[in-house]
């Protein structure tokens, strides 16, 4: 029986590649987008749902909509979305800082909480968190570091909290997307035998070379 997957971040490069691959492998995929991707959706035949991360209510509503689409959810894959801002930290207003923390950090925490509550209620399913760090010149290192390190610390800490192996974390860099995808696709094809359920997996700069920290 095909597995049902909720994937967030389909409108990122990494999310689009993963969603397209899962769809071709026969998974039932429901993927979130913040803007319309009608051309890509038609091209890959991936079901999409509009979702703008902003609050605990929006995270709860996403999971409620997912349950109307799937009777049960087998896999929830959430992708960390890098910040793309172009001003120095000192030039932000306090409200802009608050909005960034809400949209990029708190919204991810809310989604993880709602996801874990759903999986517990179902008594089945897994949450996979994929973090990829932007590389190269940054216009905004301070605020990006706050969000990135905050979410990364949160995600890795979940591994120890959920000893039932319900949470898996992959940590990579945007510059190594191709090698990460190659490795990840191999894991998907071999599920559940090789999939590192309940582990933190750090991607290194050599193709297909990983190590587990947990």
mmCIF file of C-alpha atoms in Angstrom:
data_model
loop_
_atom_site.group_PDB
_atom_site.id
_atom_site.type_symbol
_atom_site.label_atom_id
_atom_site.label_comp_id
_atom_site.label_asym_id
_atom_site.label_seq_id
_atom_site.Cartn_x
_atom_site.Cartn_y
_atom_site.Cartn_z
ATOM 1 C CA UNK A 1 0.000 0.000 0.000
ATOM 2 C CA UNK A 2 1.333 3.449 -0.907
ATOM 3 C CA UNK A 3 2.460 5.558 2.031
ATOM 4 C CA UNK A 4 0.909 8.962 2.687
ATOM 5 C CA UNK A 5 3.363 11.845 3.033
ATOM 6 C CA UNK A 6 2.934 15.469 4.103
ATOM 7 C CA UNK A 7 5.867 17.519 2.825
ATOM 8 C CA UNK A 8 6.418 21.161 3.711
ATOM 9 C CA UNK A 9 8.506 23.503 1.597
ATOM 10 C CA UNK A 10 7.717 22.174 -1.870
ATOM 11 C CA UNK A 11 8.455 25.646 -3.227
ATOM 12 C CA UNK A 12 12.100 25.320 -2.157
ATOM 13 C CA UNK A 13 14.578 23.582 -4.458
ATOM 14 C CA UNK A 14 15.172 20.772 -1.986
ATOM 15 C CA UNK A 15 11.480 20.330 -1.260
ATOM 16 C CA UNK A 16 10.572 20.250 -4.934
ATOM 17 C CA UNK A 17 13.158 17.571 -5.691
ATOM 18 C CA UNK A 18 12.103 15.393 -2.749
ATOM 19 C CA UNK A 19 8.393 15.783 -3.475
ATOM 20 C CA UNK A 20 8.857 14.937 -7.138
ATOM 21 C CA UNK A 21 10.948 11.883 -6.285
ATOM 22 C CA UNK A 22 8.470 10.539 -3.725
ATOM 23 C CA UNK A 23 5.639 11.032 -6.170
ATOM 24 C CA UNK A 24 7.479 9.070 -8.883
ATOM 25 C CA UNK A 25 8.213 6.310 -6.360
ATOM 26 C CA UNK A 26 4.491 5.845 -5.815
ATOM 27 C CA UNK A 27 4.001 7.739 -2.564
ATOM 28 C CA UNK A 28 0.838 9.751 -2.009
ATOM 29 C CA UNK A 29 2.279 13.229 -1.501
ATOM 30 C CA UNK A 30 0.589 16.359 -0.215
ATOM 31 C CA UNK A 31 3.071 19.241 -0.410
ATOM 32 C CA UNK A 32 2.799 22.763 0.946
ATOM 33 C CA UNK A 33 3.576 25.884 -1.056
ATOM 34 C CA UNK A 34 3.447 29.543 -0.119
ATOM 35 C CA UNK A 35 2.805 30.674 -3.701
ATOM 36 C CA UNK A 36 1.138 29.052 -6.672
ATOM 37 C CA UNK A 37 3.138 26.357 -8.440
ATOM 38 C CA UNK A 38 0.564 25.327 -10.978
ATOM 39 C CA UNK A 39 3.095 24.654 -13.753
ATOM 40 C CA UNK A 40 5.286 22.472 -11.552
ATOM 41 C CA UNK A 41 2.273 20.751 -10.034
ATOM 42 C CA UNK A 42 0.979 19.797 -13.474
ATOM 43 C CA UNK A 43 4.438 18.707 -14.584
ATOM 44 C CA UNK A 44 5.074 16.395 -11.621
ATOM 45 C CA UNK A 45 1.451 15.652 -10.645
ATOM 46 C CA UNK A 46 2.135 16.403 -6.988
ATOM 47 C CA UNK A 47 -0.824 17.499 -4.902
ATOM 48 C CA UNK A 48 -0.154 20.876 -3.332
ATOM 49 C CA UNK A 49 -1.825 22.913 -0.645
ATOM 50 C CA UNK A 50 -1.313 26.599 0.045
ATOM 51 C CA UNK A 51 0.167 27.197 3.495
ATOM 52 C CA UNK A 52 1.948 30.227 4.882
ATOM 53 C CA UNK A 53 3.718 29.484 8.187
ATOM 54 C CA UNK A 54 2.752 32.177 10.630
ATOM 55 C CA UNK A 55 1.206 30.883 13.849
ATOM 56 C CA UNK A 56 0.170 27.903 15.937
ATOM 57 C CA UNK A 57 -3.282 28.182 14.381
ATOM 58 C CA UNK A 58 -1.916 27.910 10.850
ATOM 59 C CA UNK A 59 0.065 24.787 11.834
ATOM 60 C CA UNK A 60 -3.004 23.195 13.394
ATOM 61 C CA UNK A 61 -5.114 24.020 10.349
ATOM 62 C CA UNK A 62 -2.527 22.457 8.046
ATOM 63 C CA UNK A 63 -2.673 19.177 9.928
ATOM 64 C CA UNK A 64 -6.487 19.277 9.960
ATOM 65 C CA UNK A 65 -6.501 19.792 6.185
ATOM 66 C CA UNK A 66 -4.036 16.955 5.795
ATOM 67 C CA UNK A 67 -6.325 14.601 7.705
ATOM 68 C CA UNK A 68 -9.157 15.424 5.315
ATOM 69 C CA UNK A 69 -6.841 14.476 2.442
ATOM 70 C CA UNK A 70 -5.379 11.325 4.027
ATOM 71 C CA UNK A 71 -7.074 8.918 6.399
ATOM 72 C CA UNK A 72 -3.711 8.475 8.110
ATOM 73 C CA UNK A 73 -0.347 10.197 7.658
ATOM 74 C CA UNK A 74 2.646 7.851 7.485
ATOM 75 C CA UNK A 75 5.430 10.387 7.040
ATOM 76 C CA UNK A 76 5.690 14.094 7.783
ATOM 77 C CA UNK A 77 8.746 15.724 6.220
ATOM 78 C CA UNK A 78 9.445 19.319 7.133
ATOM 79 C CA UNK A 79 12.248 21.338 5.566
ATOM 80 C CA UNK A 80 13.986 24.222 7.286
ATOM 81 C CA UNK A 81 13.542 27.316 5.135
ATOM 82 C CA UNK A 82 16.630 29.562 4.971
ATOM 83 C CA UNK A 83 16.112 33.259 5.589
ATOM 84 C CA UNK A 84 16.602 35.481 2.566
ATOM 85 C CA UNK A 85 16.785 39.007 3.850
ATOM 86 C CA UNK A 86 18.993 41.806 2.566
ATOM 87 C CA UNK A 87 19.532 44.352 5.321
ATOM 88 C CA UNK A 88 21.836 44.591 8.314
ATOM 89 C CA UNK A 89 20.529 43.606 11.719
ATOM 90 C CA UNK A 90 20.676 47.159 13.077
ATOM 91 C CA UNK A 91 18.325 48.328 10.337
ATOM 92 C CA UNK A 92 15.440 46.090 11.346
ATOM 93 C CA UNK A 93 12.518 47.435 13.305
ATOM 94 C CA UNK A 94 11.517 45.493 16.394
ATOM 95 C CA UNK A 95 8.353 44.374 14.626
ATOM 96 C CA UNK A 96 10.348 43.038 11.675
ATOM 97 C CA UNK A 97 12.528 40.998 14.027
ATOM 98 C CA UNK A 98 9.417 39.639 15.708
ATOM 99 C CA UNK A 99 7.931 38.715 12.329
ATOM 100 C CA UNK A 100 11.091 36.885 11.246
ATOM 101 C CA UNK A 101 11.222 34.853 14.443
ATOM 102 C CA UNK A 102 7.540 33.990 14.083
ATOM 103 C CA UNK A 103 7.647 33.080 10.394
ATOM 104 C CA UNK A 104 10.943 31.178 10.367
ATOM 105 C CA UNK A 105 11.444 29.780 13.872
ATOM 106 C CA UNK A 106 8.256 29.702 15.916
ATOM 107 C CA UNK A 107 6.153 28.486 12.988
ATOM 108 C CA UNK A 108 8.524 25.516 12.582
ATOM 109 C CA UNK A 109 8.217 24.694 16.282
ATOM 110 C CA UNK A 110 4.427 24.867 16.073
ATOM 111 C CA UNK A 111 4.397 22.565 13.056
ATOM 112 C CA UNK A 112 6.602 19.992 14.782
ATOM 113 C CA UNK A 113 4.400 20.065 17.885
ATOM 114 C CA UNK A 114 1.190 19.601 15.908
ATOM 115 C CA UNK A 115 2.814 16.860 13.820
ATOM 116 C CA UNK A 116 3.939 14.898 16.870
ATOM 117 C CA UNK A 117 0.514 15.250 18.453
ATOM 118 C CA UNK A 118 -1.090 13.874 15.296
ATOM 119 C CA UNK A 119 1.323 10.934 15.097
ATOM 120 C CA UNK A 120 0.719 10.114 18.749
ATOM 121 C CA UNK A 121 -3.039 10.210 18.194
ATOM 122 C CA UNK A 122 -2.695 7.910 15.182
ATOM 123 C CA UNK A 123 -0.264 5.654 17.094
ATOM 124 C CA UNK A 124 1.843 5.455 13.938
ATOM 125 C CA UNK A 125 3.923 7.584 11.579
ATOM 126 C CA UNK A 126 7.228 9.417 11.636
ATOM 127 C CA UNK A 127 8.495 12.994 11.561
ATOM 128 C CA UNK A 128 11.582 13.780 9.464
ATOM 129 C CA UNK A 129 13.218 17.185 9.826
ATOM 130 C CA UNK A 130 15.633 18.276 7.099
ATOM 131 C CA UNK A 131 17.877 21.246 7.859
ATOM 132 C CA UNK A 132 20.061 22.752 5.191
ATOM 133 C CA UNK A 133 22.320 25.695 5.798
ATOM 134 C CA UNK A 134 22.705 28.442 3.253
ATOM 135 C CA UNK A 135 26.341 28.997 2.257
ATOM 136 C CA UNK A 136 28.205 31.835 0.604
ATOM 137 C CA UNK A 137 27.892 35.539 1.313
ATOM 138 C CA UNK A 138 25.181 36.425 3.773
ATOM 139 C CA UNK A 139 23.535 39.814 3.986
ATOM 140 C CA UNK A 140 22.151 38.979 7.360
ATOM 141 C CA UNK A 141 24.333 36.629 9.402
ATOM 142 C CA UNK A 142 23.111 37.677 12.847
ATOM 143 C CA UNK A 143 19.382 37.055 12.453
ATOM 144 C CA UNK A 144 19.947 33.990 10.272
ATOM 145 C CA UNK A 145 22.255 32.479 12.887
ATOM 146 C CA UNK A 146 19.633 33.071 15.560
ATOM 147 C CA UNK A 147 16.964 31.203 13.625
ATOM 148 C CA UNK A 148 19.197 28.503 12.144
ATOM 149 C CA UNK A 149 21.012 27.591 15.350
ATOM 150 C CA UNK A 150 17.811 27.856 17.365
ATOM 151 C CA UNK A 151 15.902 25.460 15.162
ATOM 152 C CA UNK A 152 18.877 23.150 14.705
ATOM 153 C CA UNK A 153 19.310 22.873 18.477
ATOM 154 C CA UNK A 154 15.615 22.238 18.933
ATOM 155 C CA UNK A 155 15.490 19.554 16.230
ATOM 156 C CA UNK A 156 18.499 17.630 17.466
ATOM 157 C CA UNK A 157 17.209 17.742 21.050
ATOM 158 C CA UNK A 158 14.005 16.027 19.957
ATOM 159 C CA UNK A 159 16.054 12.907 19.190
ATOM 160 C CA UNK A 160 16.779 12.375 22.869
ATOM 161 C CA UNK A 161 13.253 13.289 23.913
ATOM 162 C CA UNK A 162 11.524 10.845 21.569
ATOM 163 C CA UNK A 163 13.215 7.553 22.286
ATOM 164 C CA UNK A 164 10.524 5.701 20.314
ATOM 165 C CA UNK A 165 12.448 6.676 17.141
ATOM 166 C CA UNK A 166 9.568 8.812 15.890
ATOM 167 C CA UNK A 167 11.832 11.753 14.979
ATOM 168 C CA UNK A 168 14.690 11.732 12.433
ATOM 169 C CA UNK A 169 16.884 14.754 11.650
ATOM 170 C CA UNK A 170 19.078 15.313 8.602
ATOM 171 C CA UNK A 171 21.540 18.210 8.678
ATOM 172 C CA UNK A 172 23.136 19.363 5.413
ATOM 173 C CA UNK A 173 24.201 22.412 3.424
ATOM 174 C CA UNK A 174 22.551 23.973 0.402
ATOM 175 C CA UNK A 175 25.843 23.690 -1.493
ATOM 176 C CA UNK A 176 25.702 19.892 -1.096
ATOM 177 C CA UNK A 177 22.103 19.397 -2.143
ATOM 178 C CA UNK A 178 22.863 16.978 -4.980
ATOM 179 C CA UNK A 179 24.900 14.599 -2.834
ATOM 180 C CA UNK A 180 22.342 14.780 -0.041
ATOM 181 C CA UNK A 181 19.499 13.962 -2.422
ATOM 182 C CA UNK A 182 21.411 10.995 -3.844
ATOM 183 C CA UNK A 183 21.865 9.601 -0.350
ATOM 184 C CA UNK A 184 18.311 10.383 0.718
ATOM 185 C CA UNK A 185 16.809 8.738 -2.365
ATOM 186 C CA UNK A 186 18.753 5.580 -1.587
ATOM 187 C CA UNK A 187 17.309 5.564 1.914
ATOM 188 C CA UNK A 188 13.776 6.026 0.595
ATOM 189 C CA UNK A 189 14.163 3.146 -1.844
ATOM 190 C CA UNK A 190 15.339 0.889 0.980
ATOM 191 C CA UNK A 191 12.709 1.891 3.562
ATOM 192 C CA UNK A 192 12.300 0.807 6.253
ATOM 193 C CA UNK A 193 15.474 -1.324 6.371
ATOM 194 C CA UNK A 194 18.130 1.383 5.994
ATOM 195 C CA UNK A 195 16.228 4.507 7.026
ATOM 196 C CA UNK A 196 17.887 5.965 10.167
ATOM 197 C CA UNK A 197 14.750 6.267 12.288
ATOM 198 C CA UNK A 198 15.365 8.086 15.545
ATOM 199 C CA UNK A 199 18.814 9.389 14.598
ATOM 200 C CA UNK A 200 20.539 12.673 13.854
ATOM 201 C CA UNK A 201 22.410 12.387 10.567
ATOM 202 C CA UNK A 202 25.035 14.987 9.680
ATOM 203 C CA UNK A 203 25.951 15.407 6.036
ATOM 204 C CA UNK A 204 29.630 15.832 5.213
ATOM 205 C CA UNK A 205 31.232 17.404 2.181
ATOM 206 C CA UNK A 206 32.173 14.109 0.528
ATOM 207 C CA UNK A 207 29.461 12.507 -1.574
ATOM 208 C CA UNK A 208 27.550 9.821 0.283
ATOM 209 C CA UNK A 209 29.657 10.178 3.448
ATOM 210 C CA UNK A 210 27.593 10.599 6.585
ATOM 211 C CA UNK A 211 27.973 9.997 10.259
ATOM 212 C CA UNK A 212 25.432 9.579 13.018
ATOM 213 C CA UNK A 213 25.799 11.678 16.125
ATOM 214 C CA UNK A 214 23.040 10.091 18.114
#
